[in-house]
Amino acid sequence: MAAIVLENLSKTYRVKVRGEGLKNAIKSLVRPDYREVEAVRNISFSVNEGEMLAFIGPNGAGKSTTIKMLTGILHPTGGSMNVLGYNPVKDRRRLSYNIGAVFGQKSQLSFHLPPVDSFRLLSSVYEIEKSAYESRLKRLADLLELNEFLDTPVRKLSLGQRVRCEFAASLLHAPKILFLDEPTIGLDVVVKHRIRDLIIKLNKEENTTVFLTSHDAGDVENLCRRAIVIDHGTVALDMPVKKLKYDYLNKKVVSLKLNESAGIPEPPGVELIKKTPYAVKFSVDTRIAPISKILAMLDAGNIADITIEEPPMEDIIEAIYMGKREGG
Amino acid sequence: MFTEVKTHLKLILKYFTFNLSALTEYRTSFLVQVFGMALNNASFAFFWWVLFDRLGTGIGGYGFTDVMFLWAVASTGFGLSHVFFANANRISGMIITGELDTYLLQPKNPLINSISARMSVTAWGDVIYGIVLMALIKASGMMWVMFGISIFTAALLITSIAVAGHSLTFYFGNMEAVGRTLWEFTITFSIYPETIFKGPVKALIMTAVPIGFITHVPLRLVRNFSWGTLLLLFGVTLAYALFAFILYMKGLRKYESGNLIVTRM
């Protein structure tokens, strides 16, 4: 069954335009000019119950605007949407009992108080019964390992600890859909993994639908089976992550620091990005040249340091657009 | 409707206890700020006392006790507004930065939810100061009764005026300065004798921005009580609160959110 359905959804902002300088500033005061900006243009898709969807695209593509419309924060200019049987515009409050959201840039926790106080407050905002709240909190605290710092004021927590608490805050009322907007931004690998584990667990055990935007290729790869790419407010691609990965995530970037100046072998699939006497950076197309094979070809004795990275999500997205453009 | 009101009253009370415990996190700062504000207000009372002492007569038919009654109601009413709804004065900021998002995600009315979420520390000083002032001027029984009633209507009116002013941000873009000016205007006008305001100013503070109902009408009731005036006070307070509420809720449709990084302080 579909948990989220969007049909021709659009959102247009009216932006004041104004020329440079005082003269134009005064002119715009008296007679302002407006320009219409289409943040989201006629997008349609649906997400099934229990599905984990990656909703990706470059900055300003319309991702956050779409999430904000689906959660009832923004009113769309056109089209229709249905989230768990509710219209987010008309039934915002009833819908909000059933959805949770973590916005990497916004906090639900009170800065000066321990997270447990904010949790208790949220339990009354969501009208959760005391016993249900206590068992839920215990479960989330165990899963996210919060017990150590539940009583520490939020201002004294590290970013990783704070984000784990943000997740707990959004999950207290056991939402059926979890909207995540850049949830792992700025986090270290350990915390990222813990959060991914939690999301997978919730999806498995509670059939939670997950709607995720992230610039982290790892998030997309590890969590989602389907990805929708949005650009300039329209759906550019809608495909299984496996295919996305096959088509676009097949590049690794290898950086080497060398003891002595030397070249590197360049079999098919390897492309040199940058070379200085004691450092080399190259990309490997793993479809053509498996990474293990390339590493075996290097002179291990001459390597002072090595890093292997996945290309940033931006590059992948760029590759998607390039591909689309080239493809017609 | 009734359960709605009950749910939200409960929410306001929850925020109250929650915020109070947040303030006591910084105990010394809390006490210093509270007494600092009370002392700050007391200096004004001193100036009025000197003024009346030198003049030897009333000002526009107002005696020292009358002016102090205005001060007491304004101070405690303002204090209560900022103890319960400190965020009312930050509505413009919340609209512009997108801070409202957090409240719109929650299953409560966004206006009530957002304005009750913060408590001002110094406002406690204002609340206490008004009460102390009433005791100092040896207020009559009638004054105490009217004080007890009008601090609540005053708090509601002050909050509603802030909500109405800041809601304009939904319609016309950043109106933070307008909201703030309106707020200062409200305080200033409510602590001076009614009789010094004439013509259009008087019309304004009795209608569109009903500042006159914060302290002046209560004082009229002290001097010359009538049930009709009391009902008018209640009626205007409720009507204006409703007006501010509707203005805000209608404006919310135009809300555009924002992406500033926001922490709840």
Coordinates of C-alpha atoms in Angstrom, one line a residue:
Chain A
M1 CA 0.0 0.0 0.0
A2 CA 1.2 3.5 -0.8
A3 CA 2.2 5.6 2.2
I4 CA 3.0 8.7 0.2
V5 CA 1.4 9.8 -3.0
L6 CA 2.2 13.0 -4.9
E7 CA 0.5 14.1 -8.0
N8 CA 1.7 17.1 -10.0
L9 CA 2.9 18.8 -6.8
S10 CA 4.3 22.2 -7.3
K11 CA 5.5 25.1 -5.1
T12 CA 6.2 28.6 -6.4
Y13 CA 7.8 31.3 -4.2
R14 CA 7.4 34.9 -4.9
V15 CA 10.8 36.6 -4.6
K16 CA 11.3 40.4 -4.5
V17 CA 13.8 41.5 -7.1
R18 CA 15.7 44.6 -6.8
G19 CA 18.5 46.3 -8.6
E20 CA 21.7 47.5 -7.0
G21 CA 22.2 50.7 -5.1
L22 CA 20.1 53.1 -3.1
K23 CA 18.0 54.3 -6.0
N24 CA 16.7 50.9 -6.8
A25 CA 16.2 50.2 -3.1
I26 CA 13.9 53.1 -2.8
K27 CA 12.2 52.2 -6.0
S28 CA 11.5 48.7 -4.7
L29 CA 10.2 50.2 -1.5
V30 CA 7.6 52.1 -3.4
R31 CA 6.8 49.7 -6.2
P32 CA 8.4 46.3 -5.6
D33 CA 9.0 43.9 -8.5
Y34 CA 8.4 40.3 -7.9
R35 CA 9.7 37.2 -9.7
E36 CA 8.2 33.8 -9.4
V37 CA 10.6 31.0 -8.5
E38 CA 9.4 27.5 -9.1
A39 CA 11.0 25.4 -6.3
V40 CA 9.1 22.3 -7.2
R41 CA 7.5 21.7 -10.6
N42 CA 4.7 19.1 -11.1
I43 CA 6.4 16.2 -9.4
S44 CA 4.5 12.9 -9.1
F45 CA 5.6 9.7 -7.5
S46 CA 4.5 7.4 -4.7
V47 CA 6.3 5.6 -1.9
N48 CA 5.1 2.3 -0.5
E49 CA 4.6 1.5 3.1
G50 CA 7.9 0.1 4.6
E51 CA 9.9 1.4 1.7
M52 CA 13.2 3.3 2.2
L53 CA 13.5 6.0 -0.4
A54 CA 16.6 8.1 -1.1
F55 CA 15.5 11.5 -2.4
I56 CA 18.6 13.1 -3.8
G57 CA 19.7 16.1 -5.8
P58 CA 22.0 19.1 -5.7
N59 CA 21.5 22.0 -3.3
G60 CA 18.5 24.0 -4.2
A61 CA 16.9 21.2 -6.2
G62 CA 13.7 21.3 -4.2
K63 CA 14.3 18.4 -1.8
S64 CA 13.6 20.3 1.4
T65 CA 10.7 22.1 -0.1
T66 CA 9.1 18.8 -1.0
I67 CA 9.7 17.3 2.5
K68 CA 8.3 20.5 4.0
M69 CA 5.1 20.1 1.9
L70 CA 4.7 16.5 2.7
T71 CA 5.0 17.2 6.5
G72 CA 2.5 20.0 6.3
I73 CA 5.0 22.8 7.0
L74 CA 4.5 24.5 3.6
H75 CA 1.4 24.8 1.5
P76 CA 1.8 23.7 -2.1
T77 CA 0.9 26.0 -4.9
G78 CA -0.5 23.2 -7.0
G79 CA -1.2 19.5 -7.3
S80 CA -2.2 17.1 -4.6
M81 CA -0.6 14.9 -2.0
N82 CA -1.7 12.1 0.3
V83 CA 0.4 11.0 3.2
L84 CA -1.0 8.0 5.2
G85 CA -4.4 8.9 4.0
Y86 CA -4.2 12.5 5.2
N87 CA -3.9 15.7 3.3
P88 CA -1.0 17.4 4.9
V89 CA -2.5 20.9 4.3
K90 CA -5.9 20.1 5.9
D91 CA -5.0 17.4 8.4
R92 CA -1.5 18.6 9.5
R93 CA -2.1 17.9 13.2
R94 CA -3.6 14.5 12.7
L95 CA -0.8 13.6 10.3
S96 CA 1.9 14.8 12.7
Y97 CA 1.0 12.1 15.3
N98 CA 2.1 9.6 12.6
I99 CA 5.2 11.1 11.2
G100 CA 8.6 12.0 12.5
A101 CA 11.3 14.2 11.1
V102 CA 14.9 14.8 11.7
F103 CA 16.2 17.9 10.0
G104 CA 20.0 18.1 10.2
Q105 CA 19.8 21.8 10.6
K106 CA 17.1 22.1 13.2
S107 CA 16.9 21.0 16.7
Q108 CA 13.9 19.8 18.8
L109 CA 16.0 19.7 22.0
S110 CA 16.3 22.5 24.5
F111 CA 19.8 23.7 24.5
H112 CA 20.1 24.3 28.3
L113 CA 18.4 21.1 29.6
P114 CA 19.2 17.4 29.6
P115 CA 17.7 15.5 26.7
V116 CA 15.5 13.5 29.0
D117 CA 13.6 16.7 29.9
S118 CA 13.0 17.6 26.3
F119 CA 11.8 14.0 25.7
R120 CA 9.3 14.3 28.6
L121 CA 8.0 17.5 27.2
L122 CA 7.6 15.9 23.7
S123 CA 5.8 13.1 25.3
S124 CA 3.1 15.5 26.5
V125 CA 3.1 17.4 23.1
Y126 CA 2.4 14.1 21.4
E127 CA 0.1 12.9 24.3
I128 CA 2.0 9.6 24.8
E129 CA 0.9 7.6 27.8
K130 CA 3.4 7.4 30.6
S131 CA 4.0 3.7 30.5
A132 CA 4.3 3.7 26.7
Y133 CA 6.6 6.6 26.8
E134 CA 8.9 5.0 29.4
S135 CA 9.2 1.7 27.5
R136 CA 9.8 3.5 24.2
L137 CA 12.4 5.8 25.7
K138 CA 14.2 2.7 27.2
R139 CA 14.2 1.0 23.8
L140 CA 15.5 4.0 21.9
A141 CA 18.1 4.8 24.6
D142 CA 19.4 1.2 24.4
L143 CA 19.4 1.2 20.6
L144 CA 21.2 4.6 20.3
E145 CA 23.2 4.1 23.5
L146 CA 22.0 7.3 25.1
N147 CA 22.0 6.2 28.7
E148 CA 25.3 7.7 29.6
F149 CA 24.3 11.3 28.8
L150 CA 20.5 11.4 29.1
D151 CA 21.0 13.6 32.1
T152 CA 23.6 15.9 30.7
P153 CA 22.5 19.3 29.4
V154 CA 22.4 19.4 25.6
R155 CA 24.9 22.2 25.4
K156 CA 27.6 19.9 26.8
L157 CA 26.9 17.1 24.3
S158 CA 29.1 16.4 21.2
L159 CA 27.4 16.7 17.8
G160 CA 27.2 12.9 17.5
Q161 CA 25.5 12.6 20.9
R162 CA 23.1 15.4 20.1
V163 CA 22.1 14.0 16.8
R164 CA 21.4 10.6 18.4
C165 CA 19.2 12.4 20.8
E166 CA 17.4 14.2 17.9
F167 CA 16.6 10.8 16.5
A168 CA 15.2 9.6 19.8
A169 CA 13.1 12.8 20.0
S170 CA 11.6 12.2 16.6
L171 CA 10.9 8.6 17.2
L172 CA 9.3 8.8 20.7
H173 CA 5.8 8.7 19.2
A174 CA 6.6 5.7 17.0
P175 CA 6.0 7.4 13.7
K176 CA 4.9 5.4 10.7
I177 CA 7.0 7.5 8.3
L178 CA 10.4 9.0 9.1
F179 CA 11.5 12.0 7.1
L180 CA 15.2 12.6 7.2
D181 CA 16.7 15.7 5.7
E182 CA 20.5 15.5 5.8
P183 CA 20.5 13.6 9.1
T184 CA 24.2 12.6 9.1
I185 CA 25.6 15.9 8.1
G186 CA 28.9 16.5 9.9
L187 CA 28.9 13.2 11.8
D188 CA 31.8 10.8 12.2
V189 CA 31.8 7.3 10.8
V190 CA 31.0 5.5 14.0
V191 CA 27.9 7.6 14.7
K192 CA 26.8 7.4 11.1
H193 CA 26.9 3.6 11.3
R194 CA 25.0 3.6 14.5
I195 CA 22.3 5.7 13.0
R196 CA 22.1 3.7 9.9
D197 CA 21.7 0.5 12.0
L198 CA 18.9 2.1 13.9
I199 CA 17.0 3.1 10.8
I200 CA 17.4 -0.4 9.3
K201 CA 16.2 -1.9 12.6
L202 CA 13.1 0.3 12.8
N203 CA 12.3 -0.4 9.2
K204 CA 12.5 -4.2 9.8
E205 CA 10.8 -4.4 13.1
E206 CA 8.2 -1.6 12.8
N207 CA 7.9 -1.4 9.1
T208 CA 8.7 2.3 9.3
T209 CA 8.7 4.1 5.9
V210 CA 11.9 6.2 5.4
F211 CA 12.1 9.2 3.2
L212 CA 15.7 10.3 3.1
T213 CA 17.7 13.1 1.6
S214 CA 21.4 13.0 1.9
H215 CA 24.6 14.0 0.2
D216 CA 26.3 11.0 1.8
A217 CA 26.6 8.2 -0.8
G218 CA 27.0 5.8 2.1
D219 CA 23.6 6.6 3.5
V220 CA 22.0 6.1 0.1
E221 CA 23.8 2.9 -0.6
N222 CA 23.4 1.3 2.8
L223 CA 19.8 2.3 3.5
C224 CA 17.7 2.6 0.4
R225 CA 16.6 0.3 -2.3
R226 CA 15.2 3.0 -4.5
A227 CA 16.4 6.5 -5.3
I228 CA 14.7 9.5 -6.8
V229 CA 16.9 12.2 -8.2
I230 CA 15.4 15.6 -8.3
D231 CA 16.9 18.6 -10.1
H232 CA 15.5 22.1 -10.8
G233 CA 12.3 21.0 -9.1
T234 CA 11.5 18.0 -11.4
V235 CA 12.1 14.3 -11.1
A236 CA 15.2 13.5 -13.1
L237 CA 15.5 9.8 -12.3
D238 CA 13.6 7.2 -10.4
M239 CA 15.5 3.9 -10.2
P240 CA 16.7 1.2 -7.9
V241 CA 19.8 2.1 -6.0
K242 CA 21.5 -1.0 -7.3
K243 CA 21.2 0.3 -10.8
L244 CA 22.2 3.8 -9.7
K245 CA 25.2 2.2 -8.1
Y246 CA 26.1 0.2 -11.1
D247 CA 25.7 3.1 -13.4
Y248 CA 27.3 5.8 -11.3
L249 CA 28.8 4.6 -8.0
N250 CA 31.4 2.6 -9.6
K251 CA 34.3 5.0 -9.1
K252 CA 36.8 5.0 -6.3
V253 CA 39.3 7.7 -5.8
V254 CA 42.7 6.6 -4.6
S255 CA 45.3 9.0 -3.1
L256 CA 48.8 7.9 -2.6
K257 CA 51.7 9.5 -0.8
L258 CA 55.0 8.1 -2.0
N259 CA 58.4 7.7 -0.4
E260 CA 60.2 8.1 -3.7
S261 CA 59.0 9.8 -6.9
A262 CA 57.5 7.2 -9.2
G263 CA 54.7 6.7 -11.7
I264 CA 51.7 4.4 -11.4
P265 CA 50.5 1.7 -13.8
E266 CA 47.6 3.0 -15.9
P267 CA 45.6 0.0 -17.1
P268 CA 42.2 0.5 -18.6
G269 CA 39.8 1.9 -16.0
V270 CA 42.4 4.0 -14.2
E271 CA 42.4 7.7 -14.8
L272 CA 45.0 10.0 -13.4
I273 CA 43.6 13.0 -11.6
K274 CA 46.6 14.8 -10.2
K275 CA 50.3 14.0 -9.9
T276 CA 53.1 15.7 -7.9
P277 CA 56.6 14.1 -7.3
Y278 CA 55.5 12.5 -4.0
A279 CA 51.7 12.2 -4.4
V280 CA 49.4 10.7 -6.9
K281 CA 45.6 10.8 -7.1
F282 CA 43.7 8.7 -9.6
S283 CA 40.2 7.3 -10.1
V284 CA 39.4 3.6 -10.7
D285 CA 36.4 2.4 -12.6
T286 CA 35.6 -0.7 -10.6
R287 CA 33.5 -2.2 -13.4
I288 CA 36.6 -2.4 -15.6
A289 CA 39.3 -2.7 -13.0
P290 CA 38.5 -4.2 -9.6
I291 CA 40.2 -2.2 -6.8
S292 CA 42.0 -5.2 -5.5
K293 CA 43.7 -5.8 -8.8
I294 CA 44.9 -2.2 -9.0
L295 CA 46.3 -2.3 -5.5
A296 CA 48.2 -5.5 -6.3
M297 CA 49.9 -3.6 -9.1
L298 CA 51.3 -0.9 -6.9
D299 CA 54.7 -1.0 -5.3
A300 CA 53.7 -1.5 -1.7
G301 CA 57.2 -0.7 -0.4
N302 CA 57.1 2.8 -1.9
I303 CA 53.7 3.8 -0.4
A304 CA 53.9 6.1 2.6
D305 CA 50.1 6.6 2.9
I306 CA 47.0 5.6 1.0
T307 CA 43.3 6.7 1.1
I308 CA 40.5 5.2 -0.9
E309 CA 37.4 7.3 -1.2
E310 CA 34.1 7.1 -2.9
P311 CA 33.4 10.1 -5.1
P312 CA 31.1 12.6 -3.3
M313 CA 27.4 12.4 -3.9
E314 CA 27.6 15.7 -5.9
D315 CA 30.0 14.0 -8.4
I316 CA 27.6 11.1 -8.8
I317 CA 24.7 13.5 -9.3
E318 CA 26.7 15.5 -11.7
A319 CA 27.5 12.3 -13.5
I320 CA 23.8 11.5 -13.7
Y321 CA 23.0 14.8 -15.3
M322 CA 25.9 14.6 -17.7
G323 CA 24.7 11.1 -18.6
K324 CA 21.2 12.4 -19.1
R325 CA 22.4 15.3 -21.2
E326 CA 24.6 13.1 -23.3
G327 CA 21.9 10.5 -23.6
G328 CA 19.6 13.1 -25.0
Chain B
M1 CA -13.7 23.1 21.0
F2 CA -13.6 22.6 24.7
T3 CA -11.1 19.7 24.6
E4 CA -9.0 21.8 22.3
V5 CA -8.8 24.6 24.8
K6 CA -8.1 22.1 27.6
T7 CA -5.3 20.4 25.6
H8 CA -3.6 23.7 24.9
L9 CA -4.0 25.0 28.5
K10 CA -2.3 21.8 29.6
L11 CA 0.4 22.4 27.0
I12 CA 1.0 25.9 28.3
L13 CA 1.3 24.6 31.8
K14 CA 3.8 21.9 30.7
Y15 CA 6.0 24.5 29.0
F16 CA 5.8 26.6 32.2
T17 CA 7.2 23.9 34.4
F18 CA 9.7 22.8 31.7
N19 CA 11.0 26.4 31.3
L20 CA 11.1 27.0 35.0
S21 CA 13.4 24.1 35.4
A22 CA 15.5 25.4 32.6
L23 CA 15.9 28.8 34.3
T24 CA 17.0 27.2 37.5
E25 CA 19.8 25.5 35.6
Y26 CA 21.6 28.8 36.0
R27 CA 20.5 29.7 39.5
T28 CA 22.7 32.7 40.2
S29 CA 22.0 34.3 36.9
F30 CA 18.3 33.7 37.4
L31 CA 18.3 35.5 40.8
V32 CA 20.5 38.4 39.6
Q33 CA 18.4 39.0 36.6
V34 CA 15.1 38.8 38.5
F35 CA 16.2 41.2 41.2
G36 CA 18.0 43.4 38.7
M37 CA 14.8 44.0 36.8
A38 CA 12.9 44.7 40.0
L39 CA 15.5 47.3 41.0
N40 CA 15.5 48.8 37.5
N41 CA 11.7 49.3 37.7
A42 CA 11.9 50.7 41.2
S43 CA 14.1 53.5 40.0
F44 CA 11.2 54.8 37.8
A45 CA 8.8 54.7 40.7
F46 CA 11.3 56.8 42.6
F47 CA 11.3 59.5 39.8
W48 CA 7.5 59.6 39.8
W49 CA 7.6 60.0 43.6
V50 CA 10.0 62.9 43.3
L51 CA 7.9 64.5 40.6
F52 CA 4.6 64.3 42.5
D53 CA 6.4 65.5 45.7
R54 CA 7.8 68.6 43.9
L55 CA 4.5 69.4 42.1
G56 CA 2.4 69.0 45.1
T57 CA -0.7 68.4 42.9
G58 CA -1.9 65.6 40.6
I59 CA -1.1 65.3 36.9
G60 CA -4.2 65.3 34.7
G61 CA -6.3 64.3 37.7
Y62 CA -4.0 61.4 38.6
G63 CA -2.4 61.1 41.9
F64 CA 0.8 59.3 42.8
T65 CA -1.1 56.1 43.9
D66 CA -3.0 56.1 40.6
V67 CA 0.2 56.2 38.5
M68 CA 1.7 53.5 40.6
F69 CA -1.4 51.4 40.1
L70 CA -0.8 51.8 36.3
W71 CA 2.8 50.7 36.8
A72 CA 1.9 47.7 39.0
V73 CA -0.6 46.4 36.5
A74 CA 1.6 47.1 33.5
S75 CA 4.6 45.5 35.2
T76 CA 2.9 42.3 36.4
G77 CA 0.8 42.0 33.3
F78 CA 3.9 42.4 31.1
G79 CA 5.8 40.0 33.3
L80 CA 3.1 37.3 33.1
S81 CA 3.0 37.7 29.3
H82 CA 6.7 37.1 29.1
V83 CA 6.7 34.3 31.7
F84 CA 4.1 32.3 29.8
F85 CA 4.6 33.6 26.2
A86 CA 8.1 35.1 25.9
N87 CA 8.3 33.9 22.2
A88 CA 5.4 36.2 21.2
N89 CA 8.0 38.9 20.7
R90 CA 10.2 36.6 18.6
I91 CA 7.5 35.6 16.1
S92 CA 9.0 37.6 13.2
G93 CA 12.4 36.0 13.8
M94 CA 10.9 32.6 14.0
I95 CA 9.1 33.1 10.7
I96 CA 12.2 34.4 8.9
T97 CA 14.7 31.9 10.1
G98 CA 12.3 28.9 9.6
E99 CA 12.3 28.1 13.3
L100 CA 8.6 27.6 13.1
D101 CA 9.1 24.4 11.2
T102 CA 9.8 22.5 14.5
Y103 CA 6.4 23.6 15.9
L104 CA 4.6 22.9 12.6
L105 CA 5.8 19.3 12.8
Q106 CA 4.1 18.8 16.1
P107 CA 0.4 18.0 16.7
K108 CA -0.5 21.3 18.4
N109 CA -1.6 24.7 17.4
P110 CA 1.6 26.3 16.1
L111 CA 0.9 29.7 17.6
I112 CA 0.2 28.5 21.2
N113 CA 3.0 25.9 20.8
S114 CA 5.6 28.3 19.7
I115 CA 4.9 31.3 21.9
S116 CA 4.7 29.2 25.1
A117 CA 8.0 27.5 24.4
R118 CA 10.1 30.1 26.0
M119 CA 10.1 31.9 29.3
S120 CA 11.8 35.2 30.0
V121 CA 14.0 35.3 33.1
T122 CA 13.7 39.0 33.8
A123 CA 9.9 38.8 33.4
W124 CA 9.8 37.2 36.9
G125 CA 11.3 40.5 38.2
D126 CA 8.5 42.4 36.5
V127 CA 5.8 40.1 38.0
I128 CA 7.2 40.5 41.5
Y129 CA 7.8 44.2 41.2
G130 CA 4.1 44.9 40.4
I131 CA 3.0 43.0 43.5
V132 CA 5.6 44.7 45.7
L133 CA 4.6 48.1 44.4
M134 CA 0.9 47.4 45.2
A135 CA 2.0 46.6 48.8
L136 CA 4.2 49.6 49.1
I137 CA 1.4 52.1 48.0
K138 CA -0.9 50.4 50.5
A139 CA -3.4 49.7 47.8
S140 CA -7.1 49.7 48.8
G141 CA -9.2 46.5 48.7
M142 CA -10.8 47.6 45.4
M143 CA -7.4 48.2 43.9
W144 CA -6.2 44.7 44.8
V145 CA -9.4 43.2 43.3
M146 CA -8.9 45.1 40.1
F147 CA -5.2 44.3 40.1
G148 CA -6.0 40.6 40.4
I149 CA -8.3 40.7 37.4
S150 CA -6.5 43.1 35.2
I151 CA -3.0 41.5 35.3
F152 CA -4.5 38.6 33.4
T153 CA -6.4 40.8 30.8
A154 CA -3.2 42.9 30.5
A155 CA -1.0 39.9 29.9
L156 CA -3.4 38.6 27.3
L157 CA -3.6 42.0 25.6
I158 CA 0.1 42.6 25.6
T159 CA 0.7 39.1 24.1
S160 CA -2.1 39.6 21.5
I161 CA -0.6 43.0 20.4
A162 CA 2.8 41.4 20.0
V163 CA 1.2 38.5 18.0
A164 CA -0.8 40.8 15.8
G165 CA 2.2 43.1 15.1
H166 CA 4.6 40.3 14.3
S167 CA 2.1 38.3 12.2
L168 CA 2.4 41.1 9.7
T169 CA 5.7 39.4 8.8
F170 CA 3.8 36.6 7.1
Y171 CA 2.1 39.2 4.8
F172 CA 4.8 41.9 4.2
G173 CA 8.2 40.3 4.9
N174 CA 10.3 41.2 7.9
M175 CA 8.3 43.2 10.3
E176 CA 10.5 42.6 13.3
A177 CA 11.1 46.3 13.8
V178 CA 7.4 47.1 13.6
G179 CA 6.7 44.4 16.2
R180 CA 9.4 45.7 18.5
T181 CA 8.2 49.3 18.1
L182 CA 4.7 48.3 18.8
W183 CA 5.9 46.6 21.9
E184 CA 7.7 49.6 23.2
F185 CA 4.8 51.8 22.3
T186 CA 2.6 49.4 24.4
I187 CA 4.7 49.7 27.4
T188 CA 5.2 53.4 27.2
F189 CA 1.6 54.2 26.7
S190 CA 0.3 52.0 29.4
I191 CA 2.4 53.6 32.2
Y192 CA 1.3 57.2 31.7
P193 CA -2.0 58.8 32.8
E194 CA -4.7 58.3 30.2
T195 CA -5.7 62.0 30.3
I196 CA -2.5 63.1 28.6
F197 CA -3.5 61.2 25.4
K198 CA -5.9 63.1 23.2
G199 CA -7.5 63.0 19.8
P200 CA -6.3 60.4 17.3
V201 CA -3.7 58.8 19.7
K202 CA -6.5 58.2 22.2
A203 CA -8.7 56.7 19.5
L204 CA -5.9 54.4 18.4
I205 CA -5.1 53.1 21.9
M206 CA -8.8 52.4 22.5
T207 CA -9.4 50.6 19.2
A208 CA -6.8 49.1 16.7
V209 CA -4.1 48.7 19.3
P210 CA -6.1 48.6 22.5
I211 CA -3.3 49.7 24.9
G212 CA -5.9 51.7 26.8
F213 CA -7.5 48.5 28.1
I214 CA -4.2 47.3 29.6
T215 CA -4.0 49.7 32.6
H216 CA -6.3 52.7 32.0
V217 CA -9.6 51.0 31.9
P218 CA -8.8 48.9 35.0
L219 CA -7.9 52.2 36.8
R220 CA -11.3 53.7 35.7
L221 CA -12.9 50.6 37.3
V222 CA -11.0 51.2 40.5
R223 CA -12.2 54.8 40.6
N224 CA -15.7 54.2 39.4
F225 CA -16.7 50.6 39.1
S226 CA -19.4 49.5 36.7
W227 CA -20.3 46.0 35.5
G228 CA -20.6 47.3 32.0
T229 CA -17.1 48.6 31.9
L230 CA -15.8 45.3 33.4
L231 CA -17.6 43.3 30.7
L232 CA -16.3 45.7 28.1
L233 CA -12.7 45.0 29.4
F234 CA -13.3 41.2 29.1
G235 CA -15.0 41.5 25.7
V236 CA -12.2 43.7 24.2
T237 CA -9.5 41.4 25.6
L238 CA -11.1 38.3 24.1
A239 CA -12.0 39.9 20.8
Y240 CA -8.5 41.2 20.3
A241 CA -6.9 37.9 21.3
L242 CA -9.2 36.2 18.7
F243 CA -8.2 38.9 16.1
A244 CA -4.5 38.3 16.7
F245 CA -5.0 34.5 16.5
I246 CA -6.9 34.7 13.2
L247 CA -4.4 37.1 11.7
Y248 CA -1.6 34.7 12.6
M249 CA -3.4 31.5 11.4
K250 CA -4.3 33.2 8.1
G251 CA -0.7 34.4 7.7
L252 CA 0.6 30.9 8.3
R253 CA -0.6 29.8 4.8
K254 CA 2.0 32.2 3.4
Y255 CA 4.8 30.8 5.5
E256 CA 7.9 30.1 3.4
S257 CA 10.2 28.5 6.0
G258 CA 13.9 28.9 5.8
N259 CA 17.1 27.0 6.2
L260 CA 19.0 28.8 8.9
I261 CA 20.6 26.5 11.4
V262 CA 18.4 26.7 14.5
T263 CA 18.9 25.7 18.1
R264 CA 16.2 25.9 20.6
M265 CA 17.5 28.1 23.4

